[in-house]
């Protein structure tokens, strides 16, 4: 009898302790622990071999360039759920068609700009897939491109193309008109060796991933050289460069993400334990979360990993 009473009293005490803890957690701390819990979401699709992506915050949609279907795939974002909507474009050599869509950006009016590596052109489309214009064909004149790998956009709407095999940057306006070009093959400032990507920050500074020179070059909005950096020899073969709204720089090099500013690397991000299995394709930030586009080499699936930025 005494043991039963003791057990009942013990249970009551435990319940009171739990109730008190819950009261402190929800009432005093408002349900927040102050601990940064890194919640991770992972989405993958069987029919996707991605080469790049972009996000339109206006309509909360991702656009992913796919090397399997040769189209742009559109996905919706609701909370942390990503769902396929529709494919834009089709395979072919004609106006508005793709052979190897390689990079993509979106402007503030929800127009998307798709860079085709094989056809050496940029295609502007609305968010329903209607083609507005094309720029470029294979060659080396001012309106030509040669196997371009990267595309960026500034806050005004000018497009910047990493014209990889021509070792230069080409600027185009939002109507598809040629603006300017700069750079040539070499190792000196203002020269490039297979530049693979370009991005523009909020002040109009142009950052170029100068891949084979193992560095990032920086220019002002008039293409005047400012500086270059390889972050004290930490950077090797930068492939992708992305600049968030707060001007934080994210660089993909050797299957690693480097978070940086112009002066130094702030953090090295390795989102996958098995770096030989998962290839990091692209990265972007929205609402304090990192969205990492990847390709699973073993299962042949593409996907997006979502994790807290910090």
mmCIF file of C-alpha atoms in Angstrom:
data_model
loop_
_atom_site.group_PDB
_atom_site.id
_atom_site.type_symbol
_atom_site.label_atom_id
_atom_site.label_comp_id
_atom_site.label_asym_id
_atom_site.label_seq_id
_atom_site.Cartn_x
_atom_site.Cartn_y
_atom_site.Cartn_z
ATOM 1 C CA UNK A 1 0.000 0.000 0.000
ATOM 2 C CA UNK A 2 2.790 2.380 0.947
ATOM 3 C CA UNK A 3 4.597 1.603 -2.319
ATOM 4 C CA UNK A 4 1.491 2.422 -4.358
ATOM 5 C CA UNK A 5 1.070 5.744 -2.569
ATOM 6 C CA UNK A 6 4.736 6.503 -3.144
ATOM 7 C CA UNK A 7 4.445 5.705 -6.842
ATOM 8 C CA UNK A 8 1.394 7.942 -7.212
ATOM 9 C CA UNK A 9 3.163 10.815 -5.454
ATOM 10 C CA UNK A 10 6.221 10.315 -7.694
ATOM 11 C CA UNK A 11 4.082 10.466 -10.831
ATOM 12 C CA UNK A 12 2.350 13.632 -9.598
ATOM 13 C CA UNK A 13 5.706 15.289 -8.882
ATOM 14 C CA UNK A 14 7.034 14.384 -12.347
ATOM 15 C CA UNK A 15 3.897 15.761 -14.006
ATOM 16 C CA UNK A 16 4.196 18.988 -12.023
ATOM 17 C CA UNK A 17 7.838 19.355 -13.096
ATOM 18 C CA UNK A 18 6.872 18.831 -16.754
ATOM 19 C CA UNK A 19 3.982 21.293 -16.450
ATOM 20 C CA UNK A 20 6.274 23.848 -14.851
ATOM 21 C CA UNK A 21 8.834 23.398 -17.596
ATOM 22 C CA UNK A 22 6.213 23.852 -20.295
ATOM 23 C CA UNK A 23 4.939 26.994 -18.540
ATOM 24 C CA UNK A 24 8.446 28.478 -18.498
ATOM 25 C CA UNK A 25 9.049 27.489 -22.124
ATOM 26 C CA UNK A 26 5.847 28.936 -23.582
ATOM 27 C CA UNK A 27 4.933 31.762 -21.218
ATOM 28 C CA UNK A 28 8.279 33.129 -20.126
ATOM 29 C CA UNK A 29 10.384 32.331 -23.204
ATOM 30 C CA UNK A 30 7.526 32.503 -25.700
ATOM 31 C CA UNK A 31 8.241 29.006 -26.987
ATOM 32 C CA UNK A 32 11.772 29.933 -28.114
ATOM 33 C CA UNK A 33 14.831 28.198 -26.771
ATOM 34 C CA UNK A 34 17.391 30.609 -28.172
ATOM 35 C CA UNK A 35 19.136 27.615 -29.731
ATOM 36 C CA UNK A 36 19.626 27.670 -33.498
ATOM 37 C CA UNK A 37 18.216 24.299 -34.626
ATOM 38 C CA UNK A 38 19.365 23.581 -38.162
ATOM 39 C CA UNK A 39 16.248 22.100 -39.752
ATOM 40 C CA UNK A 40 16.986 20.566 -43.131
ATOM 41 C CA UNK A 41 14.556 19.755 -45.930
ATOM 42 C CA UNK A 42 15.533 17.756 -48.972
ATOM 43 C CA UNK A 43 13.633 17.429 -52.255
ATOM 44 C CA UNK A 44 14.761 15.360 -55.223
ATOM 45 C CA UNK A 45 13.302 14.335 -58.563
ATOM 46 C CA UNK A 46 14.092 11.333 -60.775
ATOM 47 C CA UNK A 47 13.835 13.213 -64.062
ATOM 48 C CA UNK A 48 16.160 16.107 -63.270
ATOM 49 C CA UNK A 49 19.821 16.727 -64.025
ATOM 50 C CA UNK A 50 20.110 20.400 -63.072
ATOM 51 C CA UNK A 51 22.649 22.926 -64.290
ATOM 52 C CA UNK A 52 21.411 26.059 -62.456
ATOM 53 C CA UNK A 53 18.411 27.665 -60.785
ATOM 54 C CA UNK A 54 16.924 30.980 -59.794
ATOM 55 C CA UNK A 55 14.097 32.096 -57.510
ATOM 56 C CA UNK A 56 11.366 34.662 -58.138
ATOM 57 C CA UNK A 57 10.225 36.040 -54.749
ATOM 58 C CA UNK A 58 7.259 37.826 -56.337
ATOM 59 C CA UNK A 59 5.484 34.614 -57.323
ATOM 60 C CA UNK A 60 7.514 32.317 -55.033
ATOM 61 C CA UNK A 61 8.723 30.077 -57.828
ATOM 62 C CA UNK A 62 11.975 28.314 -58.664
ATOM 63 C CA UNK A 63 13.190 27.894 -62.222
ATOM 64 C CA UNK A 64 15.651 25.047 -62.827
ATOM 65 C CA UNK A 65 17.516 24.439 -66.071
ATOM 66 C CA UNK A 66 17.504 20.719 -66.859
ATOM 67 C CA UNK A 67 20.055 19.036 -69.115
ATOM 68 C CA UNK A 68 17.933 15.876 -69.511
ATOM 69 C CA UNK A 69 14.741 17.365 -70.947
ATOM 70 C CA UNK A 70 16.496 20.478 -72.359
ATOM 71 C CA UNK A 71 13.870 22.779 -70.801
ATOM 72 C CA UNK A 72 13.317 25.045 -67.816
ATOM 73 C CA UNK A 73 11.305 23.436 -65.013
ATOM 74 C CA UNK A 74 9.177 25.637 -62.790
ATOM 75 C CA UNK A 75 8.471 24.770 -59.146
ATOM 76 C CA UNK A 76 6.380 26.477 -56.491
ATOM 77 C CA UNK A 77 7.542 27.179 -52.954
ATOM 78 C CA UNK A 78 4.994 27.082 -50.117
ATOM 79 C CA UNK A 79 6.481 27.237 -46.620
ATOM 80 C CA UNK A 80 9.328 24.736 -47.137
ATOM 81 C CA UNK A 81 7.475 22.552 -49.644
ATOM 82 C CA UNK A 82 8.670 22.575 -53.259
ATOM 83 C CA UNK A 83 6.292 21.283 -55.940
ATOM 84 C CA UNK A 84 6.647 20.907 -59.699
ATOM 85 C CA UNK A 85 4.355 23.156 -61.787
ATOM 86 C CA UNK A 86 5.257 23.095 -65.474
ATOM 87 C CA UNK A 87 8.111 22.935 -68.005
ATOM 88 C CA UNK A 88 8.925 25.964 -70.163
ATOM 89 C CA UNK A 89 10.461 25.785 -73.625
ATOM 90 C CA UNK A 90 11.404 22.726 -75.630
ATOM 91 C CA UNK A 91 14.409 21.054 -77.213
ATOM 92 C CA UNK A 92 15.530 22.282 -80.609
ATOM 93 C CA UNK A 93 17.666 24.712 -82.556
ATOM 94 C CA UNK A 94 14.968 27.222 -83.477
ATOM 95 C CA UNK A 95 13.902 30.524 -81.930
ATOM 96 C CA UNK A 96 13.253 30.125 -78.197
ATOM 97 C CA UNK A 97 14.359 26.495 -78.117
ATOM 98 C CA UNK A 98 17.207 24.911 -76.150
ATOM 99 C CA UNK A 99 19.923 22.347 -76.630
ATOM 100 C CA UNK A 100 21.850 22.816 -73.384
ATOM 101 C CA UNK A 101 20.241 25.313 -70.988
ATOM 102 C CA UNK A 102 23.038 26.109 -68.579
ATOM 103 C CA UNK A 103 22.258 29.138 -66.413
ATOM 104 C CA UNK A 104 19.248 31.292 -65.571
ATOM 105 C CA UNK A 105 18.290 34.555 -63.813
ATOM 106 C CA UNK A 106 15.006 36.354 -63.145
ATOM 107 C CA UNK A 107 14.342 40.102 -63.065
ATOM 108 C CA UNK A 108 12.069 42.148 -60.786
ATOM 109 C CA UNK A 109 9.216 41.903 -63.324
ATOM 110 C CA UNK A 110 9.309 38.090 -63.333
ATOM 111 C CA UNK A 111 10.939 37.749 -66.758
ATOM 112 C CA UNK A 112 13.480 34.943 -66.958
ATOM 113 C CA UNK A 113 16.712 34.868 -68.966
ATOM 114 C CA UNK A 114 18.016 31.443 -69.980
ATOM 115 C CA UNK A 115 21.584 30.920 -71.151
ATOM 116 C CA UNK A 116 22.168 28.048 -73.605
ATOM 117 C CA UNK A 117 25.744 26.745 -73.589
ATOM 118 C CA UNK A 118 25.518 24.720 -76.814
ATOM 119 C CA UNK A 119 23.595 27.261 -78.919
ATOM 120 C CA UNK A 120 25.558 30.185 -77.411
ATOM 121 C CA UNK A 121 22.527 32.405 -76.845
ATOM 122 C CA UNK A 122 20.308 34.021 -74.232
ATOM 123 C CA UNK A 123 16.528 33.603 -74.372
ATOM 124 C CA UNK A 124 14.191 35.999 -72.556
ATOM 125 C CA UNK A 125 10.814 34.542 -71.563
ATOM 126 C CA UNK A 126 7.886 35.575 -69.397
ATOM 127 C CA UNK A 127 6.947 33.365 -66.465
ATOM 128 C CA UNK A 128 4.494 31.432 -68.649
ATOM 129 C CA UNK A 129 7.182 30.506 -71.178
ATOM 130 C CA UNK A 130 6.391 33.032 -73.913
ATOM 131 C CA UNK A 131 9.612 33.931 -75.737
ATOM 132 C CA UNK A 132 10.341 37.679 -75.900
ATOM 133 C CA UNK A 133 13.730 37.787 -77.606
ATOM 134 C CA UNK A 134 17.005 36.006 -78.222
ATOM 135 C CA UNK A 135 20.546 37.342 -78.156
ATOM 136 C CA UNK A 136 23.642 35.662 -79.543
ATOM 137 C CA UNK A 137 24.910 32.881 -81.735
ATOM 138 C CA UNK A 138 28.235 31.079 -81.837
ATOM 139 C CA UNK A 139 31.075 33.386 -82.848
ATOM 140 C CA UNK A 140 33.311 36.176 -81.577
ATOM 141 C CA UNK A 141 31.738 39.416 -82.823
ATOM 142 C CA UNK A 142 30.142 41.798 -80.325
ATOM 143 C CA UNK A 143 26.712 40.153 -80.729
ATOM 144 C CA UNK A 144 28.142 36.622 -80.624
ATOM 145 C CA UNK A 145 28.863 34.258 -77.768
ATOM 146 C CA UNK A 146 30.995 31.133 -77.521
ATOM 147 C CA UNK A 147 29.846 28.431 -75.105
ATOM 148 C CA UNK A 148 28.844 30.835 -72.319
ATOM 149 C CA UNK A 149 28.446 29.337 -68.842
ATOM 150 C CA UNK A 150 27.173 32.130 -66.595
ATOM 151 C CA UNK A 151 24.634 34.936 -66.535
ATOM 152 C CA UNK A 152 23.951 37.712 -64.023
ATOM 153 C CA UNK A 153 21.574 40.641 -63.709
ATOM 154 C CA UNK A 154 21.841 44.008 -61.963
ATOM 155 C CA UNK A 155 19.133 45.909 -60.087
ATOM 156 C CA UNK A 156 18.314 48.013 -63.167
ATOM 157 C CA UNK A 157 17.816 45.004 -65.407
ATOM 158 C CA UNK A 158 21.011 44.844 -67.457
ATOM 159 C CA UNK A 159 22.199 41.328 -68.275
ATOM 160 C CA UNK A 160 25.840 40.248 -67.932
ATOM 161 C CA UNK A 161 27.080 37.104 -69.667
ATOM 162 C CA UNK A 162 30.227 35.153 -68.878
ATOM 163 C CA UNK A 163 31.249 34.482 -72.490
ATOM 164 C CA UNK A 164 33.480 31.601 -71.497
ATOM 165 C CA UNK A 165 35.300 30.530 -74.662
ATOM 166 C CA UNK A 166 35.709 34.158 -75.789
ATOM 167 C CA UNK A 167 37.204 35.012 -72.364
ATOM 168 C CA UNK A 168 35.102 38.142 -71.877
ATOM 169 C CA UNK A 169 31.967 39.600 -70.299
ATOM 170 C CA UNK A 170 29.117 40.802 -72.510
ATOM 171 C CA UNK A 171 26.481 43.286 -71.330
ATOM 172 C CA UNK A 172 22.969 43.320 -72.838
ATOM 173 C CA UNK A 173 19.994 45.521 -71.955
ATOM 174 C CA UNK A 174 16.502 44.244 -71.074
ATOM 175 C CA UNK A 175 15.360 44.654 -74.697
ATOM 176 C CA UNK A 176 18.117 42.406 -75.987
ATOM 177 C CA UNK A 177 20.351 45.173 -77.313
ATOM 178 C CA UNK A 178 24.128 44.882 -77.095
ATOM 179 C CA UNK A 179 25.608 47.192 -74.468
ATOM 180 C CA UNK A 180 29.324 46.561 -74.154
ATOM 181 C CA UNK A 181 31.939 43.875 -73.719
ATOM 182 C CA UNK A 182 35.174 43.770 -71.776
ATOM 183 C CA UNK A 183 38.075 41.441 -71.132
ATOM 184 C CA UNK A 184 40.309 39.146 -73.142
ATOM 185 C CA UNK A 185 42.396 36.025 -72.627
ATOM 186 C CA UNK A 186 45.177 36.405 -70.082
ATOM 187 C CA UNK A 187 46.272 36.426 -66.449
ATOM 188 C CA UNK A 188 46.565 40.151 -65.849
ATOM 189 C CA UNK A 189 43.827 42.348 -64.311
ATOM 190 C CA UNK A 190 40.979 42.879 -66.785
ATOM 191 C CA UNK A 191 41.912 39.578 -68.452
ATOM 192 C CA UNK A 192 40.206 36.199 -68.045
ATOM 193 C CA UNK A 193 40.775 32.515 -68.527
ATOM 194 C CA UNK A 194 37.481 30.668 -69.085
ATOM 195 C CA UNK A 195 35.229 32.885 -66.897
ATOM 196 C CA UNK A 196 32.307 30.708 -65.834
ATOM 197 C CA UNK A 197 29.942 33.039 -63.976
ATOM 198 C CA UNK A 198 29.129 36.663 -63.199
ATOM 199 C CA UNK A 199 27.041 38.416 -60.542
ATOM 200 C CA UNK A 200 26.243 42.034 -59.661
ATOM 201 C CA UNK A 201 25.782 43.448 -56.145
ATOM 202 C CA UNK A 202 23.419 46.180 -54.961
ATOM 203 C CA UNK A 203 25.989 48.920 -55.653
ATOM 204 C CA UNK A 204 26.494 47.825 -59.247
ATOM 205 C CA UNK A 205 29.862 46.133 -58.749
ATOM 206 C CA UNK A 206 30.386 43.274 -61.207
ATOM 207 C CA UNK A 207 32.006 40.119 -59.826
ATOM 208 C CA UNK A 208 33.403 37.565 -62.255
ATOM 209 C CA UNK A 209 34.373 33.971 -61.487
ATOM 210 C CA UNK A 210 37.664 33.888 -63.402
ATOM 211 C CA UNK A 211 37.822 30.127 -63.266
ATOM 212 C CA UNK A 212 41.163 29.065 -64.699
ATOM 213 C CA UNK A 213 42.922 31.996 -63.013
ATOM 214 C CA UNK A 214 41.597 30.799 -59.628
ATOM 215 C CA UNK A 215 40.175 34.186 -58.626
ATOM 216 C CA UNK A 216 37.245 36.577 -58.438
ATOM 217 C CA UNK A 217 37.656 39.844 -60.351
ATOM 218 C CA UNK A 218 35.694 42.961 -59.384
ATOM 219 C CA UNK A 219 34.679 45.829 -61.716
ATOM 220 C CA UNK A 220 32.503 48.899 -61.307
ATOM 221 C CA UNK A 221 29.311 49.383 -63.340
ATOM 222 C CA UNK A 222 31.329 50.948 -66.175
ATOM 223 C CA UNK A 223 33.625 47.902 -66.325
ATOM 224 C CA UNK A 224 36.562 49.690 -64.710
ATOM 225 C CA UNK A 225 38.801 47.213 -62.906
ATOM 226 C CA UNK A 226 38.685 47.514 -59.105
ATOM 227 C CA UNK A 227 40.482 44.490 -57.674
ATOM 228 C CA UNK A 228 40.763 40.734 -57.694
ATOM 229 C CA UNK A 229 41.082 38.148 -54.938
ATOM 230 C CA UNK A 230 41.692 34.455 -54.444
ATOM 231 C CA UNK A 231 41.198 34.794 -50.674
ATOM 232 C CA UNK A 232 44.828 34.058 -49.793
ATOM 233 C CA UNK A 233 44.999 31.072 -52.142
ATOM 234 C CA UNK A 234 41.921 29.409 -50.658
ATOM 235 C CA UNK A 235 40.002 29.584 -53.931
ATOM 236 C CA UNK A 236 40.510 27.022 -56.690
ATOM 237 C CA UNK A 237 38.509 26.891 -59.950
ATOM 238 C CA UNK A 238 35.476 28.989 -58.910
ATOM 239 C CA UNK A 239 32.498 27.839 -60.988
ATOM 240 C CA UNK A 240 29.498 29.720 -59.624
ATOM 241 C CA UNK A 241 29.030 33.047 -57.890
ATOM 242 C CA UNK A 242 25.827 34.289 -56.268
ATOM 243 C CA UNK A 243 25.229 37.539 -54.373
ATOM 244 C CA UNK A 244 22.311 37.739 -51.938
ATOM 245 C CA UNK A 245 20.179 40.821 -51.321
ATOM 246 C CA UNK A 246 22.423 41.835 -48.396
ATOM 247 C CA UNK A 247 25.505 41.594 -50.688
ATOM 248 C CA UNK A 248 26.829 38.415 -49.130
ATOM 249 C CA UNK A 249 28.851 36.487 -51.706
ATOM 250 C CA UNK A 250 28.479 32.743 -52.185
ATOM 251 C CA UNK A 251 31.052 30.999 -54.360
ATOM 252 C CA UNK A 252 31.016 27.373 -55.473
ATOM 253 C CA UNK A 253 34.500 25.977 -56.025
ATOM 254 C CA UNK A 254 35.691 22.366 -55.908
ATOM 255 C CA UNK A 255 32.272 21.177 -54.738
ATOM 256 C CA UNK A 256 32.313 23.483 -51.713
ATOM 257 C CA UNK A 257 30.351 26.651 -50.925
ATOM 258 C CA UNK A 258 32.354 29.639 -49.701
ATOM 259 C CA UNK A 259 30.444 32.411 -47.927
ATOM 260 C CA UNK A 260 32.431 35.623 -48.264
ATOM 261 C CA UNK A 261 32.710 39.347 -48.753
ATOM 262 C CA UNK A 262 35.257 41.052 -50.990
ATOM 263 C CA UNK A 263 37.945 40.909 -48.330
ATOM 264 C CA UNK A 264 37.702 37.470 -46.763
ATOM 265 C CA UNK A 265 35.961 34.119 -46.602
ATOM 266 C CA UNK A 266 33.530 34.142 -43.691
ATOM 267 C CA UNK A 267 32.457 30.520 -43.692
ATOM 268 C CA UNK A 268 33.031 27.276 -45.569
ATOM 269 C CA UNK A 269 29.836 25.305 -46.137
ATOM 270 C CA UNK A 270 29.876 21.586 -46.909
ATOM 271 C CA UNK A 271 26.213 20.529 -47.088
ATOM 272 C CA UNK A 272 26.940 16.864 -47.879
ATOM 273 C CA UNK A 273 29.039 14.304 -46.027
ATOM 274 C CA UNK A 274 29.751 12.348 -49.221
ATOM 275 C CA UNK A 275 31.277 14.927 -51.580
ATOM 276 C CA UNK A 276 32.038 12.251 -54.153
ATOM 277 C CA UNK A 277 28.355 11.347 -54.453
ATOM 278 C CA UNK A 278 26.723 14.787 -54.440
ATOM 279 C CA UNK A 279 27.700 17.555 -56.830
ATOM 280 C CA UNK A 280 26.812 21.080 -55.682
ATOM 281 C CA UNK A 281 25.360 22.784 -58.742
ATOM 282 C CA UNK A 282 24.097 26.162 -57.516
ATOM 283 C CA UNK A 283 23.105 28.063 -54.390
ATOM 284 C CA UNK A 284 20.815 30.935 -53.422
ATOM 285 C CA UNK A 285 19.445 32.524 -50.274
ATOM 286 C CA UNK A 286 15.905 33.571 -49.441
ATOM 287 C CA UNK A 287 14.230 34.329 -46.099
ATOM 288 C CA UNK A 288 17.318 33.348 -44.080
ATOM 289 C CA UNK A 289 17.533 29.910 -45.663
ATOM 290 C CA UNK A 290 20.033 28.504 -48.121
ATOM 291 C CA UNK A 291 18.683 26.605 -51.100
ATOM 292 C CA UNK A 292 21.339 24.299 -52.506
ATOM 293 C CA UNK A 293 20.811 22.763 -55.932
ATOM 294 C CA UNK A 294 22.581 19.427 -56.298
ATOM 295 C CA UNK A 295 22.922 16.310 -58.412
ATOM 296 C CA UNK A 296 23.181 12.847 -56.869
ATOM 297 C CA UNK A 297 25.744 11.122 -59.081
ATOM 298 C CA UNK A 298 24.924 7.648 -57.758
ATOM 299 C CA UNK A 299 21.134 7.725 -58.100
ATOM 300 C CA UNK A 300 21.128 10.157 -61.058
ATOM 301 C CA UNK A 301 18.621 12.444 -59.308
ATOM 302 C CA UNK A 302 18.622 16.199 -59.003
ATOM 303 C CA UNK A 303 17.301 18.043 -55.998
ATOM 304 C CA UNK A 304 17.221 21.025 -53.662
ATOM 305 C CA UNK A 305 18.446 20.930 -50.090
ATOM 306 C CA UNK A 306 17.079 23.621 -47.756
ATOM 307 C CA UNK A 307 18.933 24.519 -44.603
ATOM 308 C CA UNK A 308 19.210 27.428 -42.205
ATOM 309 C CA UNK A 309 21.701 30.003 -43.419
ATOM 310 C CA UNK A 310 23.549 29.960 -40.103
#
